[in-house]
Short mmCIF file of C-alpha atoms in Angstrom, two decimals:
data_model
loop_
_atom_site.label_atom_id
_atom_site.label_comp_id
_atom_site.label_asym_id
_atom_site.label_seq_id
_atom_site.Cartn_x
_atom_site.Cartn_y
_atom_site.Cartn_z
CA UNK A 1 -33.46 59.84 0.20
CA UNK A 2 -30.78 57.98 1.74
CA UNK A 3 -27.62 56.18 -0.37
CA UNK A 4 -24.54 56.34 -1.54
CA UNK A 5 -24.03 57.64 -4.74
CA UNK A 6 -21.30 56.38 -7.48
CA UNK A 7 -20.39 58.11 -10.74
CA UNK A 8 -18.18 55.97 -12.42
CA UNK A 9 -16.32 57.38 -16.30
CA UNK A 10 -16.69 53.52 -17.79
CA UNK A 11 -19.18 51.25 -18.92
CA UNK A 12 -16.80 48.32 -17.24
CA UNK A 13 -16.30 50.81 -13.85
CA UNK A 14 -20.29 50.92 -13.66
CA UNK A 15 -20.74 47.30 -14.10
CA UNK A 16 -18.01 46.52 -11.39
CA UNK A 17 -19.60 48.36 -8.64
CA UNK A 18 -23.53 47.19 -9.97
CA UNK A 19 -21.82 43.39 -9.78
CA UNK A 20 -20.51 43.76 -6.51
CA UNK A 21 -24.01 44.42 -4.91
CA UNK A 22 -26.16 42.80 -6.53
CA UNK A 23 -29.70 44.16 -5.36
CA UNK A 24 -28.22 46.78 -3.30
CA UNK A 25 -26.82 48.76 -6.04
CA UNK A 26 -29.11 50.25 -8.83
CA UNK A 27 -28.26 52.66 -12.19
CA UNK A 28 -29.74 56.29 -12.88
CA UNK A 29 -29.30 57.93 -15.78
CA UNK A 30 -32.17 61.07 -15.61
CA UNK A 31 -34.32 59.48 -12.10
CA UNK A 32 -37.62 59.85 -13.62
CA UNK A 33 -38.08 55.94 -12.48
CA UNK A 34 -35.51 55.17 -9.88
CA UNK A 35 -35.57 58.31 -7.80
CA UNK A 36 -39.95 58.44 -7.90
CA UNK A 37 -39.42 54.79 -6.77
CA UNK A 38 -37.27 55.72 -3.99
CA UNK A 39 -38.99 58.61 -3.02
CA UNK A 40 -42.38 56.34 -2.80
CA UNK A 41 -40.65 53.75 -0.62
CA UNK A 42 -40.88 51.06 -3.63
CA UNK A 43 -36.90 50.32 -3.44
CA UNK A 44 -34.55 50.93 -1.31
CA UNK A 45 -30.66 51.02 -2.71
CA UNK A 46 -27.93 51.63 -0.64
CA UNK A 47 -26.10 52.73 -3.87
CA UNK A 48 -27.06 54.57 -6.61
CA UNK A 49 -24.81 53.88 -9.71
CA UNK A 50 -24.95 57.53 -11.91
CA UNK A 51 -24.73 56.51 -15.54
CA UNK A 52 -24.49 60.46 -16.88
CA UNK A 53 -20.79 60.62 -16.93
CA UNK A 54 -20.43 57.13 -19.06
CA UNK A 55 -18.88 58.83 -22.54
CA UNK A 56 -19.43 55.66 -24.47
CA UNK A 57 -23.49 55.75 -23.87
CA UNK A 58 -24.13 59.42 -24.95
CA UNK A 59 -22.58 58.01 -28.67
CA UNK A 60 -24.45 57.47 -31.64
CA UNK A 61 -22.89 56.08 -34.62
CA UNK A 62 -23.44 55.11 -38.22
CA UNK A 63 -22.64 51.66 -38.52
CA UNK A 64 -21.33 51.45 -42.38
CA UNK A 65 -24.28 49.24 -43.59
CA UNK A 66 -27.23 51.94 -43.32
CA UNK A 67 -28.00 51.19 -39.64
CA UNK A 68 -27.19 53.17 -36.56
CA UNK A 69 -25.90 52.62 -33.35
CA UNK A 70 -27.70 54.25 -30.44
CA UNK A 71 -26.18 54.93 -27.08
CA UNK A 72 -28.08 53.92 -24.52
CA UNK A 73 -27.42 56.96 -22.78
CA UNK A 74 -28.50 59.74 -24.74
CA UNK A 75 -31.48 61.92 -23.77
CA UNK A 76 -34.59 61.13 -25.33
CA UNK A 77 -35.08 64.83 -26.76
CA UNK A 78 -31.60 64.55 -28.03
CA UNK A 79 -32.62 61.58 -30.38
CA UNK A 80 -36.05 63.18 -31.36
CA UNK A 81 -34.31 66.01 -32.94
CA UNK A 82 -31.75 64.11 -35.36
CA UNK A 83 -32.47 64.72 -38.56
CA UNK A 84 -30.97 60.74 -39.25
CA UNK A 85 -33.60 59.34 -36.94
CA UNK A 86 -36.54 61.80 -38.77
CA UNK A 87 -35.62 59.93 -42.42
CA UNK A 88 -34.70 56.84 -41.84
CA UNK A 89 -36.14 55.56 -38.51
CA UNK A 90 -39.87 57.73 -38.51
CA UNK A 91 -41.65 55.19 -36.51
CA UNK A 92 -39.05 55.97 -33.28
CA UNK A 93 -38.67 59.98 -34.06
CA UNK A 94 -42.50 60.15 -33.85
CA UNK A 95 -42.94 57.73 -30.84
CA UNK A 96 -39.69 59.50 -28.66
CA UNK A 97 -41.71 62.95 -29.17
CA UNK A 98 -44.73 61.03 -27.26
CA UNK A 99 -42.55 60.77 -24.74
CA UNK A 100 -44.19 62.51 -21.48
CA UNK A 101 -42.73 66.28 -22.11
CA UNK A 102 -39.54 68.14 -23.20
CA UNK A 103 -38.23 68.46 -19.98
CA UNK A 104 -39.03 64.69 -19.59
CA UNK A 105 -37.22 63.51 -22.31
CA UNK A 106 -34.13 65.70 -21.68
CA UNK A 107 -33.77 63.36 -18.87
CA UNK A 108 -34.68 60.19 -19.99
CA UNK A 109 -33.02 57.73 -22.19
CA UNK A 110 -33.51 54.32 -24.31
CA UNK A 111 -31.34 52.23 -21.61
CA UNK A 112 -33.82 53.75 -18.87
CA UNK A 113 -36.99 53.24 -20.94
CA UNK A 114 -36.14 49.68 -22.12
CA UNK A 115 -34.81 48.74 -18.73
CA UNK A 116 -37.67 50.15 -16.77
CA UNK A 117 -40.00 47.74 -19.44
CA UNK A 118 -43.28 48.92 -18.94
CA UNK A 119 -45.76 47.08 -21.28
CA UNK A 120 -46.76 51.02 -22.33
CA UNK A 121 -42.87 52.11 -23.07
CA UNK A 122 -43.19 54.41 -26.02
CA UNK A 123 -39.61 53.49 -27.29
CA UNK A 124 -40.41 49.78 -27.67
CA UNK A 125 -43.33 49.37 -30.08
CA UNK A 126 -41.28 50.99 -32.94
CA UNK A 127 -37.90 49.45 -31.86
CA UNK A 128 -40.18 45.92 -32.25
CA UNK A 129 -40.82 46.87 -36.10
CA UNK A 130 -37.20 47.88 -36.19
CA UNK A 131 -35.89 44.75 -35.06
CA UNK A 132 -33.34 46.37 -33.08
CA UNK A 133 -30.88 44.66 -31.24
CA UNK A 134 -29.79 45.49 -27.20
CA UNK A 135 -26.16 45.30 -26.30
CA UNK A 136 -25.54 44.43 -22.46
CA UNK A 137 -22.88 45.05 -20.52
CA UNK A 138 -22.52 42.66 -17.84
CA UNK A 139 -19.50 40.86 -15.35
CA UNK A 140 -19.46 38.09 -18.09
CA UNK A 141 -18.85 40.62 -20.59
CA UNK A 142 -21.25 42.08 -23.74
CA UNK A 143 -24.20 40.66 -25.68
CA UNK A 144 -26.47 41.19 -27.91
CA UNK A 145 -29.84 39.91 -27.72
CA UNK A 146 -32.85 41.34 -29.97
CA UNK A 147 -35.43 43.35 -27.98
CA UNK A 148 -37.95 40.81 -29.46
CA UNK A 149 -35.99 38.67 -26.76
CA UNK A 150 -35.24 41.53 -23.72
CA UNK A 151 -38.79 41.64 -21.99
CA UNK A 152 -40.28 38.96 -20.06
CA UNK A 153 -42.99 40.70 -18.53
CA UNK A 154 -44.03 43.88 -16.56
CA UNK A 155 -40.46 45.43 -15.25
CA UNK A 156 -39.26 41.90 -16.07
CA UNK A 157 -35.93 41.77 -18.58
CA UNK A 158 -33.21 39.66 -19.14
CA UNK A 159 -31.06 41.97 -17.45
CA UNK A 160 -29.03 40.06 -14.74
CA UNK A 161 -27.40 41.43 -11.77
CA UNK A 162 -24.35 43.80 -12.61
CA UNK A 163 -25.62 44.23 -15.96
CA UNK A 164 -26.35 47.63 -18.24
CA UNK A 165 -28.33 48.15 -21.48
CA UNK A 166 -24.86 50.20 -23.46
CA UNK A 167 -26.53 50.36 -26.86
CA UNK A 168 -29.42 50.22 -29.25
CA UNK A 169 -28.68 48.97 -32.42
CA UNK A 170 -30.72 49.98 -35.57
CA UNK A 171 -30.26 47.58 -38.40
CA UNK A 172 -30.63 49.22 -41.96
CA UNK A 173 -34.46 49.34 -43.00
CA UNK A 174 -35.46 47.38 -45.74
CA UNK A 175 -35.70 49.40 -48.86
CA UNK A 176 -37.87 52.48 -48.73
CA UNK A 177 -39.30 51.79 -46.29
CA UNK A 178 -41.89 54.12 -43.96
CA UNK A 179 -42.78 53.94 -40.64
CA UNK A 180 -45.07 55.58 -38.11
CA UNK A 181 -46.42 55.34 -34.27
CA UNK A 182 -49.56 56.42 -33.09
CA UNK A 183 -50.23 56.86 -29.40
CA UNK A 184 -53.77 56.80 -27.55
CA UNK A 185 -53.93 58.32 -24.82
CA UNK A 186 -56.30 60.35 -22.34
CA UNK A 187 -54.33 63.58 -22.73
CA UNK A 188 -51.14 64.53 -25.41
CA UNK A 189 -48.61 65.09 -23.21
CA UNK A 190 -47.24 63.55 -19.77
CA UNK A 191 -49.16 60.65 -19.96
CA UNK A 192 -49.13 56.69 -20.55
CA UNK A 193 -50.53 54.82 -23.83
CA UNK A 194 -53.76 53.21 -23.22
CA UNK A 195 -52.85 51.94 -26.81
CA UNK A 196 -49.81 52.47 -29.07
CA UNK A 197 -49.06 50.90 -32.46
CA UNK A 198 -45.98 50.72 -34.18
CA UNK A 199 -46.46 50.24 -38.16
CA UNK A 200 -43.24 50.01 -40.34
CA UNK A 201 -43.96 49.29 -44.57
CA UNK A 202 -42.07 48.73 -47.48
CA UNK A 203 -42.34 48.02 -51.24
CA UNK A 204 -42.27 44.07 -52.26
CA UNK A 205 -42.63 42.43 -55.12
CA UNK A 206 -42.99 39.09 -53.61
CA UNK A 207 -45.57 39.62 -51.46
CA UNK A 208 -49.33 39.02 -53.34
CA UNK A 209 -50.07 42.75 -51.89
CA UNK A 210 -47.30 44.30 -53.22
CA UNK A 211 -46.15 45.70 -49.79
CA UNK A 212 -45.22 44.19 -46.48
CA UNK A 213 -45.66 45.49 -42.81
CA UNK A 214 -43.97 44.74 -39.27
CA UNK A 215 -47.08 45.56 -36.68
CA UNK A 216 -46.24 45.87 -33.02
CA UNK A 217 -48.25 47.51 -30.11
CA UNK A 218 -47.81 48.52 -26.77
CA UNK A 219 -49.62 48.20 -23.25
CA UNK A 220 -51.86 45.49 -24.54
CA UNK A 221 -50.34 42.73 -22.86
CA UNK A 222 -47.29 42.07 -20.29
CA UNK A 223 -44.53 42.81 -22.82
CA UNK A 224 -44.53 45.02 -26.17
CA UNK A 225 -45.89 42.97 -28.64
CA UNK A 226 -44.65 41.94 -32.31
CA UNK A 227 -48.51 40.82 -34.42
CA UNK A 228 -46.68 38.27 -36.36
CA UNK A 229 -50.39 36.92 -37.59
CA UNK A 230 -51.62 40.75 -38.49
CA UNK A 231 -48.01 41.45 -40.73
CA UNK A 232 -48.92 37.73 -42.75
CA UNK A 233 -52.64 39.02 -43.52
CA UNK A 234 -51.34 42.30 -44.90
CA UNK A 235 -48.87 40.51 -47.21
CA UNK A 236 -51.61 37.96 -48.53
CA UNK A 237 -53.79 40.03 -50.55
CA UNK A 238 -55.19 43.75 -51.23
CA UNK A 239 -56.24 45.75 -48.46
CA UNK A 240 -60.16 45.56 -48.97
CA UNK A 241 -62.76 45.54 -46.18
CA UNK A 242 -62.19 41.74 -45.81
CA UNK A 243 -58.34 41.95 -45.02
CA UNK A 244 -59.43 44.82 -43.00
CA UNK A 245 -61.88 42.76 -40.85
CA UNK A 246 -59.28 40.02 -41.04
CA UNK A 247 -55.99 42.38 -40.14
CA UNK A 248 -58.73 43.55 -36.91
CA UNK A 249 -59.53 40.26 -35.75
CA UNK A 250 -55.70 39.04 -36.01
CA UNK A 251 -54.64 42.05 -33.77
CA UNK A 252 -57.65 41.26 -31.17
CA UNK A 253 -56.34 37.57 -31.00
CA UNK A 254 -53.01 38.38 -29.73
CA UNK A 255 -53.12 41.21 -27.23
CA UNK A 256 -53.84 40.43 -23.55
CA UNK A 257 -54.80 43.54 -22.44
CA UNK A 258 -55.97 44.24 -18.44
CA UNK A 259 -58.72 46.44 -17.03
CA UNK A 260 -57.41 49.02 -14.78
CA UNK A 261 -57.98 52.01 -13.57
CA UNK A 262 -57.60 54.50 -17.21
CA UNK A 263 -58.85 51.78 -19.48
CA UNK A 264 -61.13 48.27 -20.12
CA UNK A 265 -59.58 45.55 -21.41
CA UNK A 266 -62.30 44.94 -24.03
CA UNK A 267 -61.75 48.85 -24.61
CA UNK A 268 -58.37 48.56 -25.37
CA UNK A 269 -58.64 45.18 -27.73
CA UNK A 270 -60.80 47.15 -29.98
CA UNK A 271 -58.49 50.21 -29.84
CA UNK A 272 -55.74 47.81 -30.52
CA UNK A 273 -57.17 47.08 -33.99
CA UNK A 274 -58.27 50.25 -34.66
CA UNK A 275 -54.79 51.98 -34.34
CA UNK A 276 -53.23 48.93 -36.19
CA UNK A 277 -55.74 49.97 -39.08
CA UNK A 278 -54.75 53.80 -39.01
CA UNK A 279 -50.92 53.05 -38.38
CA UNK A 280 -51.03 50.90 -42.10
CA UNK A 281 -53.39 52.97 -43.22
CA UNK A 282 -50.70 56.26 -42.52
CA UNK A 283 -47.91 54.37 -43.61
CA UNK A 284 -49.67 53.46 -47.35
CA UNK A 285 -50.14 57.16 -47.48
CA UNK A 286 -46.58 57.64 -47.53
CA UNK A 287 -45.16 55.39 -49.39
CA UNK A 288 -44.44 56.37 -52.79
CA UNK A 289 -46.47 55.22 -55.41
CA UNK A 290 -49.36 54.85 -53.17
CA UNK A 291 -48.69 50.91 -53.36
CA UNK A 292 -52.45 49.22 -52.65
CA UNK B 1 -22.05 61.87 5.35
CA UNK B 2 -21.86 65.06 2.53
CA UNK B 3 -20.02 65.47 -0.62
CA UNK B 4 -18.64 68.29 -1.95
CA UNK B 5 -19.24 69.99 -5.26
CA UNK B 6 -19.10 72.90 -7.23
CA UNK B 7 -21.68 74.35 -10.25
CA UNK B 8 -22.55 77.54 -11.46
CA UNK B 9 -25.93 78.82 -10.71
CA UNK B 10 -27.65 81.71 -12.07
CA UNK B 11 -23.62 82.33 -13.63
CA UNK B 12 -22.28 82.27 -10.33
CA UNK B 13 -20.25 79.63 -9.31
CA UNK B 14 -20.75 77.84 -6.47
CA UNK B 15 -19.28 75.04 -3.77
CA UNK B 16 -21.31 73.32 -1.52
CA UNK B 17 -21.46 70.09 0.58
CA UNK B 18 -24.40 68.01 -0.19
CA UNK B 19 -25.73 64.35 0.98
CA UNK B 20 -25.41 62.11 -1.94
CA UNK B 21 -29.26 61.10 -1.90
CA UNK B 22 -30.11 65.14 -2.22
CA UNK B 23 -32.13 66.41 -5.49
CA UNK B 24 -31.09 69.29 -7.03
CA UNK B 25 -34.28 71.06 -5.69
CA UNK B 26 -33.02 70.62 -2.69
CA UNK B 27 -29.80 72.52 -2.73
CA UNK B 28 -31.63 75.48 -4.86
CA UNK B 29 -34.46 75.82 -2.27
CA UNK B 30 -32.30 74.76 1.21
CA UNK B 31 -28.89 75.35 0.36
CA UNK B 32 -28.91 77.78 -1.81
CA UNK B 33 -32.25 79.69 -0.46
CA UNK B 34 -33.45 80.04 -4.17
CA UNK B 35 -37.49 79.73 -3.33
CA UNK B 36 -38.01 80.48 -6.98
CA UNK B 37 -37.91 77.06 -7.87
CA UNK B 38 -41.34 75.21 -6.60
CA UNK B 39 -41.69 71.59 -5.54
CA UNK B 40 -45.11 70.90 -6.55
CA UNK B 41 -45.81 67.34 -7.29
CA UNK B 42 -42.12 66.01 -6.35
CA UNK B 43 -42.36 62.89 -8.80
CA UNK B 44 -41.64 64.70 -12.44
CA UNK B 45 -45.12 65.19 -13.56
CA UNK B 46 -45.97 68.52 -12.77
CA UNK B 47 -43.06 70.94 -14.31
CA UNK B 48 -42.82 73.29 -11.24
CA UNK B 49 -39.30 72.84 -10.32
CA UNK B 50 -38.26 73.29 -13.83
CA UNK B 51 -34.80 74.18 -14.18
CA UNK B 52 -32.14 74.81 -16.99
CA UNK B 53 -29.07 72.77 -16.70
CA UNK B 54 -26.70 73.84 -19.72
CA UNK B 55 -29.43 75.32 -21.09
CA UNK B 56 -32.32 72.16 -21.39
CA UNK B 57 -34.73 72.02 -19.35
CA UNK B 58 -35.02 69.94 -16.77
CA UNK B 59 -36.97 68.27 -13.56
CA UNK B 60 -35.26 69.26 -10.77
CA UNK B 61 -36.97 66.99 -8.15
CA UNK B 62 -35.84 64.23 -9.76
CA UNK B 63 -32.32 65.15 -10.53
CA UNK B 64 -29.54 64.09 -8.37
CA UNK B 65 -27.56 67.18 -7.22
CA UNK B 66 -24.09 65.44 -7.54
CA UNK B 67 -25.36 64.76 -11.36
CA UNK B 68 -24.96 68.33 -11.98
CA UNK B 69 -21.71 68.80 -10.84
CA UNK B 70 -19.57 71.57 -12.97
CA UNK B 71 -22.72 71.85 -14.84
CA UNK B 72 -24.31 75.26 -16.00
CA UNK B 73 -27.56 75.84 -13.61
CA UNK B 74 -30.35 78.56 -14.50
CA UNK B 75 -33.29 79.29 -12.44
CA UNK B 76 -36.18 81.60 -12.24
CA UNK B 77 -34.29 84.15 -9.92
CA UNK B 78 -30.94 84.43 -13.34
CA UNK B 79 -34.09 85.49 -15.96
CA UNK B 80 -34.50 89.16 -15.02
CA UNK B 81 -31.04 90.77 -16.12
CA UNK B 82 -29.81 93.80 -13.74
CA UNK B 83 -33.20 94.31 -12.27
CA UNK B 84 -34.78 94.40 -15.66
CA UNK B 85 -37.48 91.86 -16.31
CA UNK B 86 -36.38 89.15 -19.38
CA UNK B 87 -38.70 90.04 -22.21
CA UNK B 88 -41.11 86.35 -21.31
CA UNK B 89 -41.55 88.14 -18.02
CA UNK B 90 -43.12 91.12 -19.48
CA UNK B 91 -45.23 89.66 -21.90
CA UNK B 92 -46.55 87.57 -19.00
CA UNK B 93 -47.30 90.46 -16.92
CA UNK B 94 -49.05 92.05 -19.80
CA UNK B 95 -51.19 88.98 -20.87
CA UNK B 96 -52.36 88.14 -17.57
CA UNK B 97 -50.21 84.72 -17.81
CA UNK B 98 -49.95 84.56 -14.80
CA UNK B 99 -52.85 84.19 -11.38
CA UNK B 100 -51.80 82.31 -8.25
CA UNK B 101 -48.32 81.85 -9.77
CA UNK B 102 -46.64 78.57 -8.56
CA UNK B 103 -46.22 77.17 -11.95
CA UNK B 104 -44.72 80.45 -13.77
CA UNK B 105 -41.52 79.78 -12.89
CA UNK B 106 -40.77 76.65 -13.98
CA UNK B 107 -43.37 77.56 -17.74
CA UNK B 108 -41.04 81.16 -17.72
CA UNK B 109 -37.86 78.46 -18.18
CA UNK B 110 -39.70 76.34 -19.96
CA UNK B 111 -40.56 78.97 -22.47
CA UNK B 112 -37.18 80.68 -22.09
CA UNK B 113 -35.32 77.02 -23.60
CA UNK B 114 -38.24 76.49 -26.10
CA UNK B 115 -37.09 80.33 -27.50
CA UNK B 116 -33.35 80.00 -26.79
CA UNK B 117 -33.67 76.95 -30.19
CA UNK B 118 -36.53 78.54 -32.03
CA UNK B 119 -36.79 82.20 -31.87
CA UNK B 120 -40.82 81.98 -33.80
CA UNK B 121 -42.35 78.94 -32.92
CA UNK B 122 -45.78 77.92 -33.46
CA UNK B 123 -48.94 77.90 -31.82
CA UNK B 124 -48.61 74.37 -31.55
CA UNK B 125 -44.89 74.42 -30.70
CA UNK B 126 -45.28 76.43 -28.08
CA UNK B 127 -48.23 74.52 -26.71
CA UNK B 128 -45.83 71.27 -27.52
CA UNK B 129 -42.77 72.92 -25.34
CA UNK B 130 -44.89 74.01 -22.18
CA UNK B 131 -46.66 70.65 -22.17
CA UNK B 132 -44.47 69.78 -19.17
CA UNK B 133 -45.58 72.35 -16.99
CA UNK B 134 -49.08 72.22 -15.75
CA UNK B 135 -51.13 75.19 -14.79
CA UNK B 136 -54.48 74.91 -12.75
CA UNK B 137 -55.45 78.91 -13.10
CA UNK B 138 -54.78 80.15 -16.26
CA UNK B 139 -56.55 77.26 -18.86
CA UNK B 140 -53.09 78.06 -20.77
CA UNK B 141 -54.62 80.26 -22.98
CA UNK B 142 -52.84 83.14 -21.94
CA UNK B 143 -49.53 81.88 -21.09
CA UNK B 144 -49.18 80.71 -25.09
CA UNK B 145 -50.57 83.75 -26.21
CA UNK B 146 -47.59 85.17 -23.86
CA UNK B 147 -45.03 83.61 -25.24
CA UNK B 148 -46.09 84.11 -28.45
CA UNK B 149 -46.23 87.50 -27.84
CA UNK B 150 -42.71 87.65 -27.10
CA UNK B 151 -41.64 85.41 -29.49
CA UNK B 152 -43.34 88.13 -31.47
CA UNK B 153 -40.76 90.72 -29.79
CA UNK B 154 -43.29 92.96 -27.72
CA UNK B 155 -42.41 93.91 -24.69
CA UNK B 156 -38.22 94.65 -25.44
CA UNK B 157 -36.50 96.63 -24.39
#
């Protein structure tokens, strides 16, 4: 592999050099995408911008209100073993330990995983139900869209030239709530979800069910996916075998999954209920009280 | 054009010049003429070039050399201390752990972090912590009954 490589201290030092060649200049944090892509012939940069050094993106932080601020920069493995993440944010603790393999995650991060936005990212489903926010750090300065809002398609983001995912931000939960992710996939480890579904629950009065649910899945159609339609089902009314069949048909209805070489489409639309079923499912199991 | 840097391998320091685009496997297996560490699939799936940089494992084929600068590096050839096999080494000998051999160093590190953090895992964390490093011989089997075994503490000395 042939470049130049640049390992700037600052956020604003990294986004300098990434601005000032645009195309020709491309971030690393751990290489498990940029440096397979290079070695394949798929890009060619004549600068490689080394993110490890960047203090402010290996942070995380409380952020006073019951959420928590996650640097984009912090190894995946790192996360999975905080006991903050484990109680209050289960549905991303379980889906960063389906991350590929320990040695894997020790060099992979949130920035990379977003960034890289593969419809099958395991970080995304559960930061969907999360409605976490990404900072960017850019030659026009920060913001702060919600992930709902980052991915346009396959390896397609809002990023814009000279600009770096900095931070994940976790708003609180709503009130005891549970989450959970559940992965299919051929094999456990090292390997990309044919299916994944976030589920995140809570206690609430309002809703005719007594509980309410964020749904999203993953490689099921270009971008992560929030199932707006499935969430409004589960909040209507008691979860008998007609909201089942109804929750099922909802989830069908909005993926767009493809055929390819480790799954069918039609294959993966039927998984895509199934593991929306077992992800509520899990989390009414947990919740106390055993609401529905 | 090469860059200069210094880490400490196997607790040895060392200073090299490197080209910027260079993986760490690289400089252990060219520069450094430590063969222990194996390229195998060269793209991250396939755990052989496991390495331990401050003590986590990690893919060496796809980490940047310069990223590793004043960093901590241990491979397969720092496990045995003064000629005396590391205790993971012994168990694997005894269990038959390990056949053609390619993979065993990178599982031996592997293993090696997984007990560095928790001294009496599990069946299933030990199968959990070597799921990065894929063996074609063995069928696993015996490499986690290995490292159980030495989690276990047979084979000290």
């Amino acid at each position: 592999m042939d470049f130049l490589i640049e390992q700037p201290d600052t956020v604003e030092e990294a986004v300098r050099i990434l601005a000032e060649r645009p195309g020709a200049a491309r971030a690393v944090w751990g290489g498990s995408d940029l440096v397979v892509e290079v070695r394949d012939g798929l890009s060619r940069p004549e600068v490689v911008v080394d993110l490890t050094r960047i203090r402010e993106l290996v942070e995380v932080r409380e952020t006073g209100d019951g959420g928590l601020s996650l640097g984009a920069g912090v190894p995946l493995e790192h996360l999975a073993r905080r006991p903050e993440l484990a109680e209050r944010f289960g549905a991303l603790a379980e889906a960063l330990r389906a991350v590929g393999s320990v040695p894997l995650r020790f060099g992979s991060t949130l920035g990379g995983n977003l960034a890289t936005a593969s419809p099958a990212a395991d970080s995304a489903p559960p930061l969907l139900v999360l409605e976490a926010e990404v900072e960017i750090a850019g030659p026009g300065g920060r913001r702060r869209p919600a992930l709902a809002d980052f991915f346009q398609g396959p390896r397609r983001t809002v990023l814009g030239p000279g600009e770096i995912i900095t931070r994940i931000l976790l708003p609180p939960p709503p009130p005891g709530a549970r989450g959970t992710y559940l992965k299919f996939a051929r094999r456990r480890a090292l390997d990309l979800a044919l299916v994944s579904v976030a589920a995140l629950g809570w206690p609430d009065a309002e809703a005719a069910s007594g509980v309410r649910f964020r749904l999203a899945a993953g490689a099921v159609a270009p971008t992560p996916l929030r199932l707006p339609a499935a969430e409004e089902i589960l909040a209507a009314g008691r979860l008998d075998e007609e909201t089942r069949t109804a929750v099922r048909r909802a989830v069908e209805a909005a993926v767009r999954p493809i055929d390819d070489v480790r799954a069918a489409a039609t294959y993966r639309r039927e998984m895509a209920g199934t593991l929306a079923l077992r992800a509520v499912d899990r989390v009414l199991r947990t919740l106390e009280g055993g609401v529905a | 054009m090469k860059v200069m840097m210094s880490l400490t391998v196997n607790g040895k320091l060392e200073t090299i010049a490197v080209r910027p685009g260079a993986t760490l496997l690289e400089v252990l297996r060219e520069d450094l003429r430590l063969t222990g560490t194996k390229r195998g699939c060269d793209h991250g799936d396939c755990g052989a070039c496991t390495v331990l940089v401050d003590g986590e494992p990690r893919l060496s084929c796809i980490t940047l050399a310069l990223q590793v600068r004043g960093r901590r590096v241990d491979t397969i050839e720092g496990l045995a201390r003064e000629g005396y096999p590391h205790r993971l080494q012994e168990a694997f000998d005894r269990e038959g752990a390990a056949q053609c051999g390619f993979c065993t160093p990178g599982v031996l590190l592997s293993a090696a972090a997984l007990l560095a953090g928790n001294p009496h895992p599990t069946r299933e964390e030990v199968r959990d912590g070597l799921a990065g490093n894929l063996c074609r011989c063995t069928g696993f089997q015996k490499i986690v009954d290995a490292v159980e075994a030495a989690a276990r503490g047979e084979g000290d000395r």
